[in-house]
Structures are given as C-alpha cells and as structure tokens.
Amino acid sequence: MNLNYAHKPNYFLYAQLLIRHIEGYVKKHPDANNAIFDLRDIYEVFRQDLASTTTNLEGILNIADEYLVDTINGDQKIISAYKIDAEQNSLLIDFNSDALQSVREGKPFIEPDATSYQ
C-alpha cells in the first residue's frame, strides 16, 4: 500500500499572507508596537488551512520573520520576536520599531529569497 499526500504546504505563500495581514494591522493601529492575533483569525488568513495554522505555523513564522523593510539604518526585519501561545490560542508578535515606522510611511517589504531555503 502506498499513500500519497495531496497537501503540500506552501510556506512562502502563507508567510506572504501573514505579512499582508500584519501590514493591514499596522495601518489600522498606527500606535501599536506589537500585536496579539487570535489563531482563529490566522486560520481565516490562511484560508481555513488547519495544518498551516497549527503544525506548520512555526515554519511559516520562520519565513515571515525574514521579511525586511528599508529604514534609515538599513534594511531591518519587521518582526523582532514572536511567540505562539497555545493556551490562549494566540500569536504574539513584537515589531522592530524602525521597520514599523517605515511600514507606516508606506515603504514596501523586501521578501526573503525563496530559492535559498530548503
């Protein structure tokens, strides 16, 4: 018996979706220096893909925290730290203040190179 897996997660797509969600959050909450997202909201952002919201979330966050923004002090990561809180069913994200200011000014994200990951 041979089992083929039909679902292959696209970590880079979900990282991009998460970054766009963060971008929208920053625009709606201009004074925020961090964010707490309910994992049910992340489930919706990931188009109701339960595996990406649970098992694969750490891998997706490892890619998302490589997104950079051009700042006065050079390119800097937008995410300085994150924590998945399973008990509270939430995702806690701390932002880099310089990168956050650049996002507020409308500067685009610099995506990580997908060919350099395995």
PDB file of C-alpha atoms in Angstrom:
ATOM      1  CA  MET A   1       0.000   0.000   0.000  1.00  0.00           C
ATOM      2  CA  ASN A   2       1.360   3.394  -0.989  1.00  0.00           C
ATOM      3  CA  LEU A   3      -0.047   6.609   0.466  1.00  0.00           C
ATOM      4  CA  ASN A   4       0.395   9.835  -1.427  1.00  0.00           C
ATOM      5  CA  TYR A   5      -0.014  13.112   0.371  1.00  0.00           C
ATOM      6  CA  ALA A   6      -2.128  15.527  -1.611  1.00  0.00           C
ATOM      7  CA  HIS A   7      -1.454  18.506   0.643  1.00  0.00           C
ATOM      8  CA  LYS A   8       1.920  20.203   0.340  1.00  0.00           C
ATOM      9  CA  PRO A   9       2.026  23.413   2.349  1.00  0.00           C
ATOM     10  CA  ASN A  10       3.304  26.486   0.601  1.00  0.00           C
ATOM     11  CA  TYR A  11       5.142  28.148   3.441  1.00  0.00           C
ATOM     12  CA  PHE A  12       6.132  31.173   1.364  1.00  0.00           C
ATOM     13  CA  LEU A  13       2.541  31.842   0.296  1.00  0.00           C
ATOM     14  CA  TYR A  14       1.332  31.682   3.884  1.00  0.00           C
ATOM     15  CA  ALA A  15       4.229  33.846   5.070  1.00  0.00           C
ATOM     16  CA  GLN A  16       3.210  36.408   2.436  1.00  0.00           C
ATOM     17  CA  LEU A  17      -0.417  36.242   3.598  1.00  0.00           C
ATOM     18  CA  LEU A  18       0.678  36.736   7.197  1.00  0.00           C
ATOM     19  CA  ILE A  19       2.875  39.726   6.287  1.00  0.00           C
ATOM     20  CA  ARG A  20      -0.016  41.337   4.397  1.00  0.00           C
ATOM     21  CA  HIS A  21      -2.222  40.754   7.442  1.00  0.00           C
ATOM     22  CA  ILE A  22       0.424  42.435   9.612  1.00  0.00           C
ATOM     23  CA  GLU A  23       0.631  45.324   7.144  1.00  0.00           C
ATOM     24  CA  GLY A  24      -3.127  45.846   7.401  1.00  0.00           C
ATOM     25  CA  TYR A  25      -2.935  45.653  11.180  1.00  0.00           C
ATOM     26  CA  VAL A  26      -0.182  48.297  11.301  1.00  0.00           C
ATOM     27  CA  LYS A  27      -2.234  50.635   9.127  1.00  0.00           C
ATOM     28  CA  LYS A  28      -5.334  50.179  11.314  1.00  0.00           C
ATOM     29  CA  HIS A  29      -3.389  50.513  14.585  1.00  0.00           C
ATOM     30  CA  PRO A  30      -0.726  53.181  13.975  1.00  0.00           C
ATOM     31  CA  ASP A  31       0.329  53.349  17.642  1.00  0.00           C
ATOM     32  CA  ALA A  32       0.873  49.600  18.120  1.00  0.00           C
ATOM     33  CA  ASN A  33       4.395  48.295  18.768  1.00  0.00           C
ATOM     34  CA  ASN A  34       3.258  44.685  18.963  1.00  0.00           C
ATOM     35  CA  ALA A  35       0.261  42.574  18.039  1.00  0.00           C
ATOM     36  CA  ILE A  36      -1.723  39.724  19.507  1.00  0.00           C
ATOM     37  CA  PHE A  37      -3.616  37.752  16.887  1.00  0.00           C
ATOM     38  CA  ASP A  38      -6.193  35.133  17.755  1.00  0.00           C
ATOM     39  CA  LEU A  39      -5.266  31.898  15.968  1.00  0.00           C
ATOM     40  CA  ARG A  40      -8.818  31.714  14.631  1.00  0.00           C
ATOM     41  CA  ASP A  41      -8.079  34.937  12.715  1.00  0.00           C
ATOM     42  CA  ILE A  42      -4.851  33.422  11.390  1.00  0.00           C
ATOM     43  CA  TYR A  43      -6.888  30.358  10.352  1.00  0.00           C
ATOM     44  CA  GLU A  44      -9.055  32.683   8.235  1.00  0.00           C
ATOM     45  CA  VAL A  45      -5.999  34.483   6.820  1.00  0.00           C
ATOM     46  CA  PHE A  46      -4.622  31.079   5.792  1.00  0.00           C
ATOM     47  CA  ARG A  47      -7.890  30.326   4.010  1.00  0.00           C
ATOM     48  CA  GLN A  48      -9.027  27.821   6.618  1.00  0.00           C
ATOM     49  CA  ASP A  49      -5.964  25.604   6.302  1.00  0.00           C
ATOM     50  CA  LEU A  50      -5.841  23.980   9.739  1.00  0.00           C
ATOM     51  CA  ALA A  51      -2.412  22.394   9.225  1.00  0.00           C
ATOM     52  CA  SER A  52      -0.840  25.762   8.430  1.00  0.00           C
ATOM     53  CA  THR A  53      -2.462  27.343  11.470  1.00  0.00           C
ATOM     54  CA  THR A  54      -1.265  24.602  13.815  1.00  0.00           C
ATOM     55  CA  THR A  55       1.515  22.209  12.803  1.00  0.00           C
ATOM     56  CA  ASN A  56       3.153  24.363  10.124  1.00  0.00           C
ATOM     57  CA  LEU A  57       2.802  27.760  11.825  1.00  0.00           C
ATOM     58  CA  GLU A  58       6.334  27.737  13.274  1.00  0.00           C
ATOM     59  CA  GLY A  59       7.841  27.120   9.826  1.00  0.00           C
ATOM     60  CA  ILE A  60       5.709  29.860   8.288  1.00  0.00           C
ATOM     61  CA  LEU A  61       6.771  32.286  11.019  1.00  0.00           C
ATOM     62  CA  ASN A  62      10.425  31.393  10.409  1.00  0.00           C
ATOM     63  CA  ILE A  63       9.982  32.687   6.867  1.00  0.00           C
ATOM     64  CA  ALA A  64       7.775  35.657   7.806  1.00  0.00           C
ATOM     65  CA  ASP A  65      10.352  36.922  10.279  1.00  0.00           C
ATOM     66  CA  GLU A  66      12.859  37.212   7.429  1.00  0.00           C
ATOM     67  CA  TYR A  67      10.834  39.963   5.721  1.00  0.00           C
ATOM     68  CA  LEU A  68      12.745  43.246   5.718  1.00  0.00           C
ATOM     69  CA  VAL A  69      11.848  46.904   5.342  1.00  0.00           C
ATOM     70  CA  ASP A  70      14.171  49.675   4.179  1.00  0.00           C
ATOM     71  CA  THR A  71      14.866  52.038   7.090  1.00  0.00           C
ATOM     72  CA  ILE A  72      17.203  54.956   7.762  1.00  0.00           C
ATOM     73  CA  ASN A  73      19.522  52.441   9.430  1.00  0.00           C
ATOM     74  CA  GLY A  74      19.447  49.987   6.502  1.00  0.00           C
ATOM     75  CA  ASP A  75      17.206  47.005   5.858  1.00  0.00           C
ATOM     76  CA  GLN A  76      15.683  45.648   9.064  1.00  0.00           C
ATOM     77  CA  LYS A  77      13.318  42.810   9.937  1.00  0.00           C
ATOM     78  CA  ILE A  78       9.739  43.819  10.658  1.00  0.00           C
ATOM     79  CA  ILE A  79       9.286  41.032  13.242  1.00  0.00           C
ATOM     80  CA  SER A  80      11.702  41.219  16.154  1.00  0.00           C
ATOM     81  CA  ALA A  81      10.151  38.336  18.139  1.00  0.00           C
ATOM     82  CA  TYR A  82       7.108  36.089  18.138  1.00  0.00           C
ATOM     83  CA  LYS A  83       5.504  33.537  20.407  1.00  0.00           C
ATOM     84  CA  ILE A  84       2.735  31.048  19.812  1.00  0.00           C
ATOM     85  CA  ASP A  85       0.621  30.809  22.959  1.00  0.00           C
ATOM     86  CA  ALA A  86      -1.339  27.559  22.660  1.00  0.00           C
ATOM     87  CA  GLU A  87      -3.096  28.030  25.992  1.00  0.00           C
ATOM     88  CA  GLN A  88      -4.505  31.422  24.977  1.00  0.00           C
ATOM     89  CA  ASN A  89      -4.903  30.358  21.325  1.00  0.00           C
ATOM     90  CA  SER A  90      -2.939  33.400  20.186  1.00  0.00           C
ATOM     91  CA  LEU A  91       0.088  34.576  18.275  1.00  0.00           C
ATOM     92  CA  LEU A  92       2.134  37.341  19.894  1.00  0.00           C
ATOM     93  CA  ILE A  93       4.341  39.438  17.602  1.00  0.00           C
ATOM     94  CA  ASP A  94       6.796  42.167  18.601  1.00  0.00           C
ATOM     95  CA  PHE A  95       7.789  44.589  15.859  1.00  0.00           C
ATOM     96  CA  ASN A  96      11.111  46.281  15.183  1.00  0.00           C
ATOM     97  CA  SER A  97      10.382  49.970  15.800  1.00  0.00           C
ATOM     98  CA  ASP A  98      12.483  51.312  12.888  1.00  0.00           C
ATOM     99  CA  ALA A  99      10.947  48.866  10.418  1.00  0.00           C
ATOM    100  CA  LEU A 100       7.489  49.564  11.812  1.00  0.00           C
ATOM    101  CA  GLN A 101       7.934  53.286  11.187  1.00  0.00           C
ATOM    102  CA  SER A 102       8.988  52.600   7.609  1.00  0.00           C
ATOM    103  CA  VAL A 103       5.880  50.455   7.045  1.00  0.00           C
ATOM    104  CA  ARG A 104       3.762  53.308   8.403  1.00  0.00           C
ATOM    105  CA  GLU A 105       5.473  55.596   5.889  1.00  0.00           C
ATOM    106  CA  GLY A 106       4.416  53.235   3.100  1.00  0.00           C
ATOM    107  CA  LYS A 107       7.744  51.582   2.323  1.00  0.00           C
ATOM    108  CA  PRO A 108       7.384  48.125   0.771  1.00  0.00           C
ATOM    109  CA  PHE A 109       8.506  44.846   2.298  1.00  0.00           C
ATOM    110  CA  ILE A 110      11.603  43.124   0.987  1.00  0.00           C
ATOM    111  CA  GLU A 111      10.753  39.442   0.585  1.00  0.00           C
ATOM    112  CA  PRO A 112      13.194  36.688   1.506  1.00  0.00           C
ATOM    113  CA  ASP A 113      14.726  34.754  -1.379  1.00  0.00           C
ATOM    114  CA  ALA A 114      12.669  31.580  -1.781  1.00  0.00           C
ATOM    115  CA  THR A 115      15.483  29.829  -3.656  1.00  0.00           C
ATOM    116  CA  SER A 116      17.819  29.975  -0.654  1.00  0.00           C
ATOM    117  CA  TYR A 117      15.506  27.907   1.600  1.00  0.00           C
ATOM    118  CA  GLN A 118      15.169  24.137   1.646  1.00  0.00           C
TER     119      GLN A 118
END
